[in-house]
Every structure is written in C-alpha cells, then in structure tokens.
Coordinates of C-alpha atoms in Angstrom, one line a residue:
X15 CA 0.0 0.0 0.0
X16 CA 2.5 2.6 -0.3
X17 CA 3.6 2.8 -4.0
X18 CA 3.4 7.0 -4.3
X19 CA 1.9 8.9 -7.0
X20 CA 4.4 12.6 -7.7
X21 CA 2.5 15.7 -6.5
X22 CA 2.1 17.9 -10.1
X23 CA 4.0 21.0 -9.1
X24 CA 6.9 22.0 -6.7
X25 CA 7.2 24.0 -4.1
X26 CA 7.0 28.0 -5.2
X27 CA 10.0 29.7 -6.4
X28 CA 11.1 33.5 -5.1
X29 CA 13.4 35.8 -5.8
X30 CA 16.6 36.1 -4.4
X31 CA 15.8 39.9 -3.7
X32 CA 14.2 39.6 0.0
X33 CA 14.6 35.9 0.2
X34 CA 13.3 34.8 3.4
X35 CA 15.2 32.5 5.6
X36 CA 14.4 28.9 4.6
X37 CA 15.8 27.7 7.8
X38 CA 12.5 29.3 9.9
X39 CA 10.9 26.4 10.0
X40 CA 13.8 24.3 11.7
X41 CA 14.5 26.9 14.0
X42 CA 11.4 26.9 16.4
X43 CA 10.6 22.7 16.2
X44 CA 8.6 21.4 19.1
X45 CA 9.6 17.7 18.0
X46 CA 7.6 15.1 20.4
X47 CA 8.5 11.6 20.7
X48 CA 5.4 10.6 22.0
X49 CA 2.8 11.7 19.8
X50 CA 0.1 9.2 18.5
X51 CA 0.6 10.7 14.8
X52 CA 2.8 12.2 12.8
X53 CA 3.4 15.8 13.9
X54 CA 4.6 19.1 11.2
X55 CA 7.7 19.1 12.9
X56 CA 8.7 15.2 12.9
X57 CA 8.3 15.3 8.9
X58 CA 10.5 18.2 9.0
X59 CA 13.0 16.4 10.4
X60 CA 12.1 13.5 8.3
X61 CA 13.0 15.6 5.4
X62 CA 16.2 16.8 6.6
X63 CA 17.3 13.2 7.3
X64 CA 16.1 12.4 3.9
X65 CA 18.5 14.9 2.3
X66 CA 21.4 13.7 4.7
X67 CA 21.1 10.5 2.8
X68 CA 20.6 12.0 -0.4
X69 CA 23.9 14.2 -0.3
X70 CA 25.8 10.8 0.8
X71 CA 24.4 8.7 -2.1
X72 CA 25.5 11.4 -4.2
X73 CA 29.1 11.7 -2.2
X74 CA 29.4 7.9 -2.8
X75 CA 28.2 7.6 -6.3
X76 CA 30.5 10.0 -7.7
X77 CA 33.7 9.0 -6.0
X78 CA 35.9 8.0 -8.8
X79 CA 37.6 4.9 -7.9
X80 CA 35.8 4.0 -4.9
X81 CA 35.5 -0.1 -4.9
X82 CA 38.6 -0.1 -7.6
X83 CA 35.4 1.5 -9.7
X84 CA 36.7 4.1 -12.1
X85 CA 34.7 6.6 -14.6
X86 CA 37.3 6.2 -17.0
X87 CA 35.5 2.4 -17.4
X88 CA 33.2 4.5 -19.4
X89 CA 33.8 3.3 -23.3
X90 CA 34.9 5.3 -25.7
X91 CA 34.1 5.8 -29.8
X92 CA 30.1 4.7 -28.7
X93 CA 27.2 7.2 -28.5
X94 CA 26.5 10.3 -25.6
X95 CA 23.7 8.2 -24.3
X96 CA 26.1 4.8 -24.0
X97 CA 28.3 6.5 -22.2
X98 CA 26.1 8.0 -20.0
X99 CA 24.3 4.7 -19.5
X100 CA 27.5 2.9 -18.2
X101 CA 28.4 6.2 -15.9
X102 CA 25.2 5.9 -14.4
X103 CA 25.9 1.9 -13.7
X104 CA 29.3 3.4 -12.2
X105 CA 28.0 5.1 -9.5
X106 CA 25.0 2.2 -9.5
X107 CA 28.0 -0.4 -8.4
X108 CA 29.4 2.4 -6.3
X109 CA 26.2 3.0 -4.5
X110 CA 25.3 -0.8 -4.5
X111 CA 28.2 -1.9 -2.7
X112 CA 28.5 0.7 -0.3
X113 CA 24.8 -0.2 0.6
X114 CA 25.7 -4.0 1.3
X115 CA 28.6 -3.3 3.8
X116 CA 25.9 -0.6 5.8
X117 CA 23.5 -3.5 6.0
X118 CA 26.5 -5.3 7.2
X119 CA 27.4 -2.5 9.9
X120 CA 24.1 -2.5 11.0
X121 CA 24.1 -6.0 11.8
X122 CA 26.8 -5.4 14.0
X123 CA 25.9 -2.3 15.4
X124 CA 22.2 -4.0 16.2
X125 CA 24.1 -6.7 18.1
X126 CA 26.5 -4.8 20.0
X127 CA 25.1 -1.7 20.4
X128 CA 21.3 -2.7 21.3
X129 CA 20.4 -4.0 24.8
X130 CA 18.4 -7.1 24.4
X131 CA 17.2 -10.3 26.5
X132 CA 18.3 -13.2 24.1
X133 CA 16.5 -15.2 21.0
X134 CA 12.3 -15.4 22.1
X135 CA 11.0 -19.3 22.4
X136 CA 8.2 -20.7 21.7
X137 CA 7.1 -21.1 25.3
X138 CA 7.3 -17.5 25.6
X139 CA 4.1 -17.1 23.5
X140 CA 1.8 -19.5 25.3
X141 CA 1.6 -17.2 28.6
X142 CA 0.5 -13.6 28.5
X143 CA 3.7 -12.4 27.2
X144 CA 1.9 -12.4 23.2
X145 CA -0.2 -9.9 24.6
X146 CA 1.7 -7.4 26.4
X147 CA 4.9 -7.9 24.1
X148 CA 4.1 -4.7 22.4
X149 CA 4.2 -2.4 25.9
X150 CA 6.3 -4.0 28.1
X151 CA 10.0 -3.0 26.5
X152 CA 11.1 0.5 27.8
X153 CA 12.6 3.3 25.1
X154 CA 16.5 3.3 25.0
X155 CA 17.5 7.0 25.2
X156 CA 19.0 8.3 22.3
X157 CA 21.4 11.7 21.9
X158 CA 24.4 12.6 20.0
X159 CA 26.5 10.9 22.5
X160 CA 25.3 7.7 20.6
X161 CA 23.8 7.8 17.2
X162 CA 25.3 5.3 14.8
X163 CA 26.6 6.5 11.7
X164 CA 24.8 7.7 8.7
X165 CA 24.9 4.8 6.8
X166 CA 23.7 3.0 9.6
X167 CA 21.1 5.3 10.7
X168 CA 19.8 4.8 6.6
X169 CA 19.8 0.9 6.9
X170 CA 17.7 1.3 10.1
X171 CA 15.4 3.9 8.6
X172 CA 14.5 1.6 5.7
X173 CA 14.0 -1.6 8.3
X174 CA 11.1 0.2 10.0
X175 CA 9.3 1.0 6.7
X176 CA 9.0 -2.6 7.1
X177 CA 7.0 -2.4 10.2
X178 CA 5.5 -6.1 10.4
X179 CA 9.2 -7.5 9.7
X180 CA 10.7 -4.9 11.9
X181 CA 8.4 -5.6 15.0
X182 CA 8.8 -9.5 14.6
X183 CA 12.3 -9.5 13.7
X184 CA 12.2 -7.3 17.2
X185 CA 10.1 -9.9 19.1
X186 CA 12.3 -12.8 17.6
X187 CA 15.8 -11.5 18.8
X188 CA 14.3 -10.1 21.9
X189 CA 15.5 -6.8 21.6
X190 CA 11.6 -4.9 21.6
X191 CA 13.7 -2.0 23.4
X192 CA 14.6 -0.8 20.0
X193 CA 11.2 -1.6 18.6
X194 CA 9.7 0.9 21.1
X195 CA 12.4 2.9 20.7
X196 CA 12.0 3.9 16.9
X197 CA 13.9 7.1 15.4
X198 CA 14.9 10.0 18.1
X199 CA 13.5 12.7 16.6
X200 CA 15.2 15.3 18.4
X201 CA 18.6 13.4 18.6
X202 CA 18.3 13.7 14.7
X203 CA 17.4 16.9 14.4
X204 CA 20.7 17.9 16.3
X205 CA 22.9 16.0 14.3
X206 CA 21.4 17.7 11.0
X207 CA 22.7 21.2 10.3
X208 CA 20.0 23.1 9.3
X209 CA 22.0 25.1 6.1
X210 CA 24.3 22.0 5.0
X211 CA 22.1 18.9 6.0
X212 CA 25.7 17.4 7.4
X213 CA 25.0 14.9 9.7
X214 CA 27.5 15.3 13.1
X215 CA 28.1 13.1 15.7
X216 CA 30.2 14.1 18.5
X217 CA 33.1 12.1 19.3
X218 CA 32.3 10.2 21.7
X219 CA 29.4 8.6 19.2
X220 CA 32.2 8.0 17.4
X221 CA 34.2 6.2 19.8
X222 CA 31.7 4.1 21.2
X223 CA 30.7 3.0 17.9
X224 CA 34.6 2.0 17.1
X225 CA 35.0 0.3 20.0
X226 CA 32.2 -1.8 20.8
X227 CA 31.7 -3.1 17.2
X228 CA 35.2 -3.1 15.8
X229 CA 34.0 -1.1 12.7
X230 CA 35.1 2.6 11.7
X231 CA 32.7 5.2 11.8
X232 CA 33.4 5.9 7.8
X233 CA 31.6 3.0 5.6
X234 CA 34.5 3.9 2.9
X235 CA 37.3 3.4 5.1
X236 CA 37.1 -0.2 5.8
X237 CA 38.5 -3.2 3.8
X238 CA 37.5 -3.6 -0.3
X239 CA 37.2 -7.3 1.4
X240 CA 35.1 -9.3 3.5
X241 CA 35.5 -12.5 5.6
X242 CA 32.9 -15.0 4.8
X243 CA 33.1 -18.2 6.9
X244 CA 33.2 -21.6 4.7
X245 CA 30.3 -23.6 5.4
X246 CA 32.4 -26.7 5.3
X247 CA 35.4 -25.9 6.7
X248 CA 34.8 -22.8 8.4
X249 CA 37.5 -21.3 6.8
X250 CA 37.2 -17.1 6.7
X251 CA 37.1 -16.5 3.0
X252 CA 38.8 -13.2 1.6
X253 CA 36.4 -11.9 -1.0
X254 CA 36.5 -8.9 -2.8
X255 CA 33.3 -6.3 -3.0
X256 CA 33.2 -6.5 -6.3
X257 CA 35.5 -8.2 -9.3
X258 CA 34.1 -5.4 -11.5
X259 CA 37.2 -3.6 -11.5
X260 CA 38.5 -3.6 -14.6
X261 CA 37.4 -2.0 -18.6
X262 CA 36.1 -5.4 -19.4
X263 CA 33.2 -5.3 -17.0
X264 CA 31.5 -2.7 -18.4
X265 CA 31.7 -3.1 -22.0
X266 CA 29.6 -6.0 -22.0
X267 CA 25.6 -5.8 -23.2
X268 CA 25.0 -5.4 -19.2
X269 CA 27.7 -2.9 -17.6
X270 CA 28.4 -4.1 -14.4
X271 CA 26.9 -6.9 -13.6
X272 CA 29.0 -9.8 -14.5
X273 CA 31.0 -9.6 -11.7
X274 CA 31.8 -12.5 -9.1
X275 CA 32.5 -10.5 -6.0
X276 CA 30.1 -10.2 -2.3
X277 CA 28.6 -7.4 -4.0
X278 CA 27.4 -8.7 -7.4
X279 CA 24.9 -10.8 -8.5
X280 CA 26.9 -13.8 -9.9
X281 CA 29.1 -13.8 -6.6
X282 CA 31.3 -17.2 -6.8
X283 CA 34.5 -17.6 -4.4
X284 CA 36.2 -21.0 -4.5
X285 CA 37.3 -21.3 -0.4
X286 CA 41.2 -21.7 -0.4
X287 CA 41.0 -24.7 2.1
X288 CA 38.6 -27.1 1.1
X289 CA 37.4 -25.8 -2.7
X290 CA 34.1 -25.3 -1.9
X291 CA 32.8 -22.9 -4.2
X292 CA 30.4 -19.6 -2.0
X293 CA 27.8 -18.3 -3.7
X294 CA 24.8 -16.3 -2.4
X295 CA 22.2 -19.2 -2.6
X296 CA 24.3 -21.6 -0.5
X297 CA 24.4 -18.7 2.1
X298 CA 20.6 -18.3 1.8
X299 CA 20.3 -21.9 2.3
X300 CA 22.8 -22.0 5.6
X301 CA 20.6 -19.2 7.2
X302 CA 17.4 -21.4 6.8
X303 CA 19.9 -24.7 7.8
X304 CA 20.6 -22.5 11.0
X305 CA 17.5 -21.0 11.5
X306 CA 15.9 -24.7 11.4
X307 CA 18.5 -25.9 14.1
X308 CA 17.8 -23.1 17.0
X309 CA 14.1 -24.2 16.2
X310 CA 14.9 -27.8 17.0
X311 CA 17.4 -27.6 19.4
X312 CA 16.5 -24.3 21.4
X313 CA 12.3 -23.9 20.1
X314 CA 13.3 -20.8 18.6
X315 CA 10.4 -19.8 15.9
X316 CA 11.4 -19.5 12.4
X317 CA 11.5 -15.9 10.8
X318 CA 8.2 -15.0 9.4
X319 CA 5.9 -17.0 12.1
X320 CA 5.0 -14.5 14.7
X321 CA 2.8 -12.6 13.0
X322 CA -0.6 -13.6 11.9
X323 CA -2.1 -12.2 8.5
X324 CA -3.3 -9.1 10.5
X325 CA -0.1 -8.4 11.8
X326 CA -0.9 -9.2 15.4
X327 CA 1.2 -11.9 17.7
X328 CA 0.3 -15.1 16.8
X329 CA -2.1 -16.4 19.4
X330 CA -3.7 -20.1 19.0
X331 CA -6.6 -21.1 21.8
X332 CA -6.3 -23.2 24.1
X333 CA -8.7 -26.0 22.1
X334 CA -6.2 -26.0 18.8
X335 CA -3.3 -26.3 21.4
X336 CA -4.4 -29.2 23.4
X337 CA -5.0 -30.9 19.5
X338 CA -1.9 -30.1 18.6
X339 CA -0.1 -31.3 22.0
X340 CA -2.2 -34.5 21.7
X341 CA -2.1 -35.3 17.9
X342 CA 1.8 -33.8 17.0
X343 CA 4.1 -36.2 15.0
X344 CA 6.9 -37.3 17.0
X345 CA 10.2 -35.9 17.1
X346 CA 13.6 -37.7 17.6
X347 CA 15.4 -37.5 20.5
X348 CA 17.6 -34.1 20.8
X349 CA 21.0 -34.8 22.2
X350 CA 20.4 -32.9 25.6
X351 CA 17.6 -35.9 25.5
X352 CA 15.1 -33.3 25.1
X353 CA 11.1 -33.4 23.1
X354 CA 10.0 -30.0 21.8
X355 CA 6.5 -28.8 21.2
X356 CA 5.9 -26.9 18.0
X357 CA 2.6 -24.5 18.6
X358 CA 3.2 -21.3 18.3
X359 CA 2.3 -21.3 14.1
X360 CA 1.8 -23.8 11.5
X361 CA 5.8 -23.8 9.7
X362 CA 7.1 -24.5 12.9
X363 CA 4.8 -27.6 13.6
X364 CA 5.7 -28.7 9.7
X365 CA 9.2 -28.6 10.2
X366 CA 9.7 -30.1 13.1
X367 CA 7.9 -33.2 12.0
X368 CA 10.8 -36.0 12.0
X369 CA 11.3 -36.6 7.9
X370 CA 11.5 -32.8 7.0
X371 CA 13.2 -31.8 9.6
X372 CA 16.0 -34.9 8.6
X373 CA 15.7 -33.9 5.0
X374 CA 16.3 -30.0 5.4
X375 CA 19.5 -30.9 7.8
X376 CA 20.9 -33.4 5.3
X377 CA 20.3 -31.4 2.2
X378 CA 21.9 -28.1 3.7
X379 CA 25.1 -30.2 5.0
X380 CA 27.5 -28.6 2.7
X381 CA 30.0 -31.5 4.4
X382 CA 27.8 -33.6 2.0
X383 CA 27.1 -31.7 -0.9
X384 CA 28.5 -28.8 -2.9
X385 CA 25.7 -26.7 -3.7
X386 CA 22.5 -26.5 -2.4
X387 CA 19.6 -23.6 -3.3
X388 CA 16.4 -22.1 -1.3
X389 CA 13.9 -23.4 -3.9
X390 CA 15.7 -27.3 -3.1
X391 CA 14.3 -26.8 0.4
X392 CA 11.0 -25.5 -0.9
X393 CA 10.8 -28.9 -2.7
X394 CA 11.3 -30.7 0.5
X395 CA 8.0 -28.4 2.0
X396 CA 6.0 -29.4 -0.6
X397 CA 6.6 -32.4 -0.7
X398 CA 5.6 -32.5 2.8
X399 CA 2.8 -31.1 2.4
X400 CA 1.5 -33.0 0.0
X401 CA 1.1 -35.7 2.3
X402 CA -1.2 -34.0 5.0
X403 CA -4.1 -32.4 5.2
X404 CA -5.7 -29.8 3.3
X405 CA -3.9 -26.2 4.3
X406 CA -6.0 -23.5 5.6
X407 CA -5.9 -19.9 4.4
X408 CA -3.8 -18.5 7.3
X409 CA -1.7 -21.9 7.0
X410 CA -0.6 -21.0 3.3
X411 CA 0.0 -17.1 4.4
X412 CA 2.1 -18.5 7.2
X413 CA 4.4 -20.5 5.2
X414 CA 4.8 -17.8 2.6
X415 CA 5.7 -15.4 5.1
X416 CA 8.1 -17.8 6.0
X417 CA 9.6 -18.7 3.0
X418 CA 10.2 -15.1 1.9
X419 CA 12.5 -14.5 4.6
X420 CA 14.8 -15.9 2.8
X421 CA 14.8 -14.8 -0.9
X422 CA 17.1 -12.7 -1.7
X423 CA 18.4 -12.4 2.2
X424 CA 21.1 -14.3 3.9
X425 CA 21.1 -11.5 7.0
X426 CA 19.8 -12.3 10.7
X427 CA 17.0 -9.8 9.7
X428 CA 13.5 -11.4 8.0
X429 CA 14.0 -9.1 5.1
X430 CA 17.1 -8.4 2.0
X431 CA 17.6 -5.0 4.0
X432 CA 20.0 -4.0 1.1
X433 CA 17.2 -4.4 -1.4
X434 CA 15.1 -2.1 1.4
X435 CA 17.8 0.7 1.3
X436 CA 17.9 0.6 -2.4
X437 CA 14.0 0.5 -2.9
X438 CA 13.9 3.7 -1.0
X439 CA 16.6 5.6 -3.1
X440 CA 13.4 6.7 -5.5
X441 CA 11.4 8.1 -2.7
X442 CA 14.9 10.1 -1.1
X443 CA 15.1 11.0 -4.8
X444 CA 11.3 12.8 -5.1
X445 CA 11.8 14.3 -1.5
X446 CA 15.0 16.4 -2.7
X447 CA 13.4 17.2 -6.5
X448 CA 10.5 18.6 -4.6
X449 CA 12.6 20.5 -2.4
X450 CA 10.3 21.6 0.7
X451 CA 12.9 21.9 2.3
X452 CA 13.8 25.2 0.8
X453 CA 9.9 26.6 0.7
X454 CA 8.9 29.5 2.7
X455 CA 5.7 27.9 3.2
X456 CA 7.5 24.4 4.8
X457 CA 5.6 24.2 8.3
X458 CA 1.8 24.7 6.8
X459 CA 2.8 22.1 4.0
X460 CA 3.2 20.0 6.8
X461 CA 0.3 20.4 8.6
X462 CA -1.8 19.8 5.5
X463 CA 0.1 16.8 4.2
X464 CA -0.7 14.9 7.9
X465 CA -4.3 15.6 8.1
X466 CA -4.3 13.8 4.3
X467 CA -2.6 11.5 6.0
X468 CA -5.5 10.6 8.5
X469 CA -8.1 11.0 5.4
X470 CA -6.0 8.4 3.9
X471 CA -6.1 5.9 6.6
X472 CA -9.6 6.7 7.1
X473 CA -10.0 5.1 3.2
X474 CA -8.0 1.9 4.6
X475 CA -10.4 1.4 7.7
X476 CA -13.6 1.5 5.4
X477 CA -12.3 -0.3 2.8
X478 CA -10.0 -3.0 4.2
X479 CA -10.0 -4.9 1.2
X480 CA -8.9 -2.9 -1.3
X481 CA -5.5 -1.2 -2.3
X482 CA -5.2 2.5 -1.5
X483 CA -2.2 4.1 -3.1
X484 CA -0.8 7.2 -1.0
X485 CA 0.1 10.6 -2.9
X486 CA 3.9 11.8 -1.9
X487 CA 3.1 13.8 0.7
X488 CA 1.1 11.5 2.2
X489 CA 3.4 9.0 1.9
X490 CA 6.1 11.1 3.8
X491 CA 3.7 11.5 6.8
X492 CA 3.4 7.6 6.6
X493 CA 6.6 7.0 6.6
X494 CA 7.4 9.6 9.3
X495 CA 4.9 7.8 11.4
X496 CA 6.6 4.4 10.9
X497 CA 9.7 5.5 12.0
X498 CA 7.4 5.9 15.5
X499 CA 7.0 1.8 15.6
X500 CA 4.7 1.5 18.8
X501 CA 2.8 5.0 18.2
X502 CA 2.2 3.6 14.7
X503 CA 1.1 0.4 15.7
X504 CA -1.3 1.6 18.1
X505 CA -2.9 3.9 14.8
X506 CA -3.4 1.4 13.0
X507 CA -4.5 -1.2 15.1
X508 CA -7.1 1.2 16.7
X509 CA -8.3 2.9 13.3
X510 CA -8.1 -0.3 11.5
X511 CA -8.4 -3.2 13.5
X512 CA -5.1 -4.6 11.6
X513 CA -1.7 -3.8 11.5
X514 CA -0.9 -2.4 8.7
X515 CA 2.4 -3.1 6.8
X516 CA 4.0 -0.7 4.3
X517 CA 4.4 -2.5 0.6
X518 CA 6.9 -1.0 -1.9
X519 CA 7.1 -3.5 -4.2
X520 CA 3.5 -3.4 -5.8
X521 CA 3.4 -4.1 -9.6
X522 CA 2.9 -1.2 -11.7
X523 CA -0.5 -2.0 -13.3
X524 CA -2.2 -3.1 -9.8
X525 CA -0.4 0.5 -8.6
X526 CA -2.5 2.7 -11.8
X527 CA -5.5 1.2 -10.7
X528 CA -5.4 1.4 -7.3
X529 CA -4.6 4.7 -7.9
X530 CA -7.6 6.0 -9.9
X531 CA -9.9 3.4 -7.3
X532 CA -8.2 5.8 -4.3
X533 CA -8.6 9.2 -6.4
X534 CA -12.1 8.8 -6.8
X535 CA -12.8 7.5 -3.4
X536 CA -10.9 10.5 -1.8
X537 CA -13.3 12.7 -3.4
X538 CA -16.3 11.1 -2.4
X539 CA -15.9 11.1 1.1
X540 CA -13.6 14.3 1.5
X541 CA -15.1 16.2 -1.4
X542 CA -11.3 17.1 -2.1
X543 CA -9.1 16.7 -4.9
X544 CA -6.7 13.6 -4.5
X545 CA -3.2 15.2 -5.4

C-alpha cells in the first residue's frame, strides 16, 4: 500500500531579492517523541534526514575509484547516451556496494550496540507475554553521544518502513527496546545542520561505535574485502566487493553486472581450504539450515511465524493447542535428550515433523554436498505437504511469510535489508526534487500533508479490502509515522483493526489502478481533490 503517485507541481520559487530564511521552520521545532501521529515538525526532520542520505548517495556515487570503480571504465568511440548509460551503472555499483557493507554494519551495530534479552522461544508465546509484548520493552535513550553513523542510521530507517518485519524481527531477537524505541527525533534533528544537512556526531558517538563493534565510523574506510566463513570448513574467506574492477566489465551488453565479487549478483569464491565454491544461494540456504537448528534444538520460531495475517502476535486457543499437544508427530530424541513442542504457528509444527526436519539438515550439510539452493528446500516443504491435510488460508500465508525471509536475504533480519535501502533511493530521490525543504511555506505544508494522511487511513479502515495508493506527501507523513514503531502500531490497530504493513514493491499495473480506485474514493468522502 505505499507505491506513491508525484504531487504535479513544486514547491514556489522566489526571488533572491528579500529571500526569506528557509531555515525558519527548523528553528522553532517542538519535535515530540510521543505523539500518537505524525506531527509538522517530525516530517520536518524527516526531510532533513532524507537529504542527509541524499547528499551521501550522491558523495558515494561520484567517488571516482571507490571499490577499484573508475569513470574512466566509461567506453569510448560509442554514443553520448552509452556513455552516459554505463556512468550511471558506475556510480549504481558504487552506491550498491556501499549499501551491502551498511546493512552489514548494522548488523553489527544491532548486536553490540542494542540491549536485548536473548532469542524469544516458543514457550514465551503460550503465557500472557503475546499480549503485552508490544508495551512491556522500555525506550532506549537516544542523543548525539550515541547515534550510529549515517549509513547506519539509513539501513535502520528503511528496516522500519517494514514495520511487520521490523516488529517481529524485534520480538524474535528479543530486543523490543529498540522496537519501542524507533527514530529519536530530536537526537536527529541535532545531528542535521540546518543550512548543510551534514549529519555530526560528536566524538564520543564516534568512539563508542569503534570500539564496541570493531567497525570505523566511515563505511569507505574499511577493507574492499570481506571474511565470509566456509560452510564446510569454516575457513574465513577473503572476497573482494566487487570483481568489476576492470574495462572489461562494463563493456559487456549489461555494464556491471558480470562480476563475481560479495557485492554482485553472480558472486562465486572457491574457499582456499577445502574448494568449496560460496555463492549467495548456499548462504541463503545456511541461514534457513541455521535457523531450522535453533528451532529444534533451542524452540526458537522461524522468521516470518510471529505474525498472523493481521499483523498481530500469533495467538492459537487453548482447544487447537491441546489438538496439537495430543495429535503432533513425533520428534527424535535431541542430544540434551530433550522433546519439543511446535505450537506457536503452522511452519514450525511442519518442520519439526521427523522426515522434513532430517531432510532440510541433510540437504543443507555442505560437508555432503556442494551446492544446495532455497527453492531445493521449498521442494522438500511441498513435498511434505503434499502428504497431509488440506492447508488453511492462514496456514498458506504463514508458510509464505516464511519462505520469503529468505529470498534474496542471507542477514539475521527477516527481510534483504540491502534491497530495502535501495527500494527507498526513489522516494529520497522525489523528497530532494520537490525541495520543501527550501519553501517558505515548509511548516503549513506539513500540517496539510498529515491531516491527508488521516483522510487516507480513514480510506483503509472503510475499505479494508482494497488497495489504497498514497500521494507523496502523504506517503512522507506515513513514513514519518513508521519510524514511531509502537505509536504507529497503536494507529493502526485502533483505526483499522489490523496492522498495517507498508508494501513497496507493488506491480505497476495493480499501482495505476489502485490509484484512480483511491482518487475517486478520496473525493467522495472528503469532497477534495486527490493530489
């Protein structure tokens, strides 16, 4: 639900002469961290965070020779609009690989940095705790003393315009501290200059980042390598970014992507101590081979089985429990000689049922094979499910959910966070082109954008089953509320019943439609305009 239609017409222009002071509106901002909705002055900062990661794209992008990446790749002797083509794949790679090593920092950052309680259980859920798990977590306290970096802060941002994979991945690793912590509005908004849009830390953010993950504070002044352990050996791997560092790699039909390096698509690394070859599906698969293993051996859920299809904690009654206690397959003796229940939601039950669970463990043994894919493991499910009973509607959702946890994604998170940050470079993108940054009238813009936005979810809560497409500013005041995770999920539980998530990936024809369904629907019950 959030693919944006552009507003028509930018913000309007002035004169030089008498030009009033565009930073007014930062000046004065009463920025809350508790509001219930989006407030004028949290999309204000919102915007000035925005262009923060806009001028670093841009610093990255154009950094000739970043990576081993150089402009002069460019061909020669071929058309303006070739060589513009492959410069724009340049800085593409640039950006692209600079984007996988944040996702990577903010791995590390989410471990070291973020208080949590350990990996949730299944036994967790079957108490109250599935109720209050959304309340109980208090706020870390965020200032300058001990904001991440930029590119961290981006990879963070574009997690929680994920909200139902952000709040579960949240539940699952225990840490719903950060979930109800969200974005620190005013700890953002004095790291931004208000002229510049530089984003400054003080040192001490600096140092405490350094030291408790290991990492530098500058994205572009670590390795051009990184340390992959063998799955068979366990063996750290050297592996460059990107092999794309030569002429040849971008005079090909498709400039840049032919490359065998972490970064690229085609990545292939032959380990130097037992010749297995790495390649991004056999880290996919030894993610779900892990992920399988806490389930068995600790009853830690799999990604993408908290959350039921209305976004809620997954909560059976008591009667499908006691079936499930009294009719479950059973499983083989653990070596701390222990017998696991599966209940909290259907993929956990299906995997931990003796054969699967053998199959998925023997298939992923890369001790035993030397390749192994995602979709070989989604053979082994359906095969297994072909010999039960019929699936139920929520049953099929579940293991979906499930499965697309791992497309794509190799991380500890439920979602391919680098695909996230790159999905959100087109919205950044609009943001600076419209430039409200820079308009006199910023604050009332504002005001008027998040008062569409609770017109907008007022569309969602009457019409629950259909697809209502957001207008850019709306869209800024959604996201802006996101970035609030519990204030967020209260909205939308209480206005909608549901929580509900944010979806960038809608196909283009479904978007038009939805669009004109949305526009017309708008003016019906507001009597306004949709633009």
């Amino acid at each position: 639900m959030s693919r944006e239609k552009p507003l028509p017409d930018p913000p309007p222009s002035y004169d030089d002469v008498g030009r009033p002071d565009v930073t007014a509106a930062f000046s004065n901002l009463n920025v809350s961290e508790t509001s219930t909705k989006p407030t004028p002055s949290q999309c204000l900062v919102h915007l000035k965070l925005l262009e923060a990661f806009h001028q670093l794209r841009e610093d990255v992008a154009t950094t000739d020779g970043l990576y081993g990446i150089r402009d002069e790749f460019v061909p020669l002797g071929t058309t303006k609009e070739r060589r513009m083509n492959v410069l724009a794949k340049i800085r593409e790679k640039r950006w692209a690989i600079f984007v996988t090593n944040a996702c990577l920092r903010f791995e590390k950052w989410w471990k070291c940095c973020i208080p949590g309680t350990g990996m949730r259980t299944q036994t967790d859920f079957r108490g109250g705790y599935a109720a209050s798990i959304t309340k109980d977590a208090k706020p870390i306290l965020f200032t300058k003393e001990n904001l991440p970096p930029l590119d961290v802060l981006m990879v963070w941002h574009s997690y929680m315009l994920n909200p139902q994979k952000f709040l579960e991945d949240c539940i699952r690793h225990g840490t719903m501290a950060f979930w109800q912590t969200g974005l620190s509005w005013v700890a953002v908004d004095a790291a931004i200059n208000n002229k510049s849009f530089a984003y400054t830390c003080s040192n001490e953010a600096h140092r405490l980042f350094e030291t408790s993950t290991g990492l530098s504070w500058e994205n572009s002044n670590e390795s051009l390598a990184i340390q992959p352990k063998c799955p068979r050996c366990s063996k750290e791997a050297n592996v460059k970014w990107t092999s794309c560092t030569s002429e040849k790699y971008w005079r090909t039909e498709n400039p840049g992507e032919l490359g065998s390096g972490y970064a690229d698509k085609d990545f292939r690394h032959p380990c130097s101590s037992c010749g297995l070859v790495l390649n991004h599906e056999m880290l996919r698969s030894q993610k779900f081979r892990h992920d399988t293993i806490a389930l068995l051996k600790n009853n830690v859920p799999m990604p993408g089985t908290l959350l039921n299809i209305y976004g809620k904690t997954t909560s059976l009654p008591q009667a499908v429990i006691s079936h499930i206690l009294n009719n479950i397959i059973g499983l083989p003796e653990l070596p701390e000689g222990k017998r696991f229940l599966r209940i909290t939601a259907y993929p956990n039950v299906l995997i931990t049922e003796f054969s699967l669970v053998r199959s998925i463990i023997e298939v992923t043994d890369m001790k035993l094979h030397s390749s192994v894919s995602i979709s070989a493991i989604r053979t082994l499910i359906e095969s297994a499910l072909l010999q039960g009973p019929p699936l139920t509607r929520d049953d099929k959702v579940a293991i979906r959910r499930m499965m697309s946890c791992y497309w794509e994604n190799s991380s500890a998170c439920s979602i391919d966070l680098v695909g996230a940050v790159i999905r959100q470079g087109s919205f950044i993108e609009k943001m600076h082109l419209i430039d409200w940054l820079h308009s006199p009238a910023a604050s009332s813009t504002m005001a008027r954008l998040v008062e569409k936005y609770e017109r907008y979810f007022a569309i969602i809560a009457r019409y629950p089953n259909k697809v209502a497409v957001p207008t850019l500013d709306i869209d800024l005041a959604w996201h802006t509320h996101q970035l609030s995770p519990p204030s967020y999920y209260a909205y939308s539980v209480s206005k909608t019943w549901v929580f509900v998530d944010h979806d960038d990936k809608i196909d283009e024809n479904k978007l038009s439609d939805a669009f004109e369904w949305t526009s017309k629907t708008y003016q019906k019950m507001f009597d306004q305009v949709y633009r």
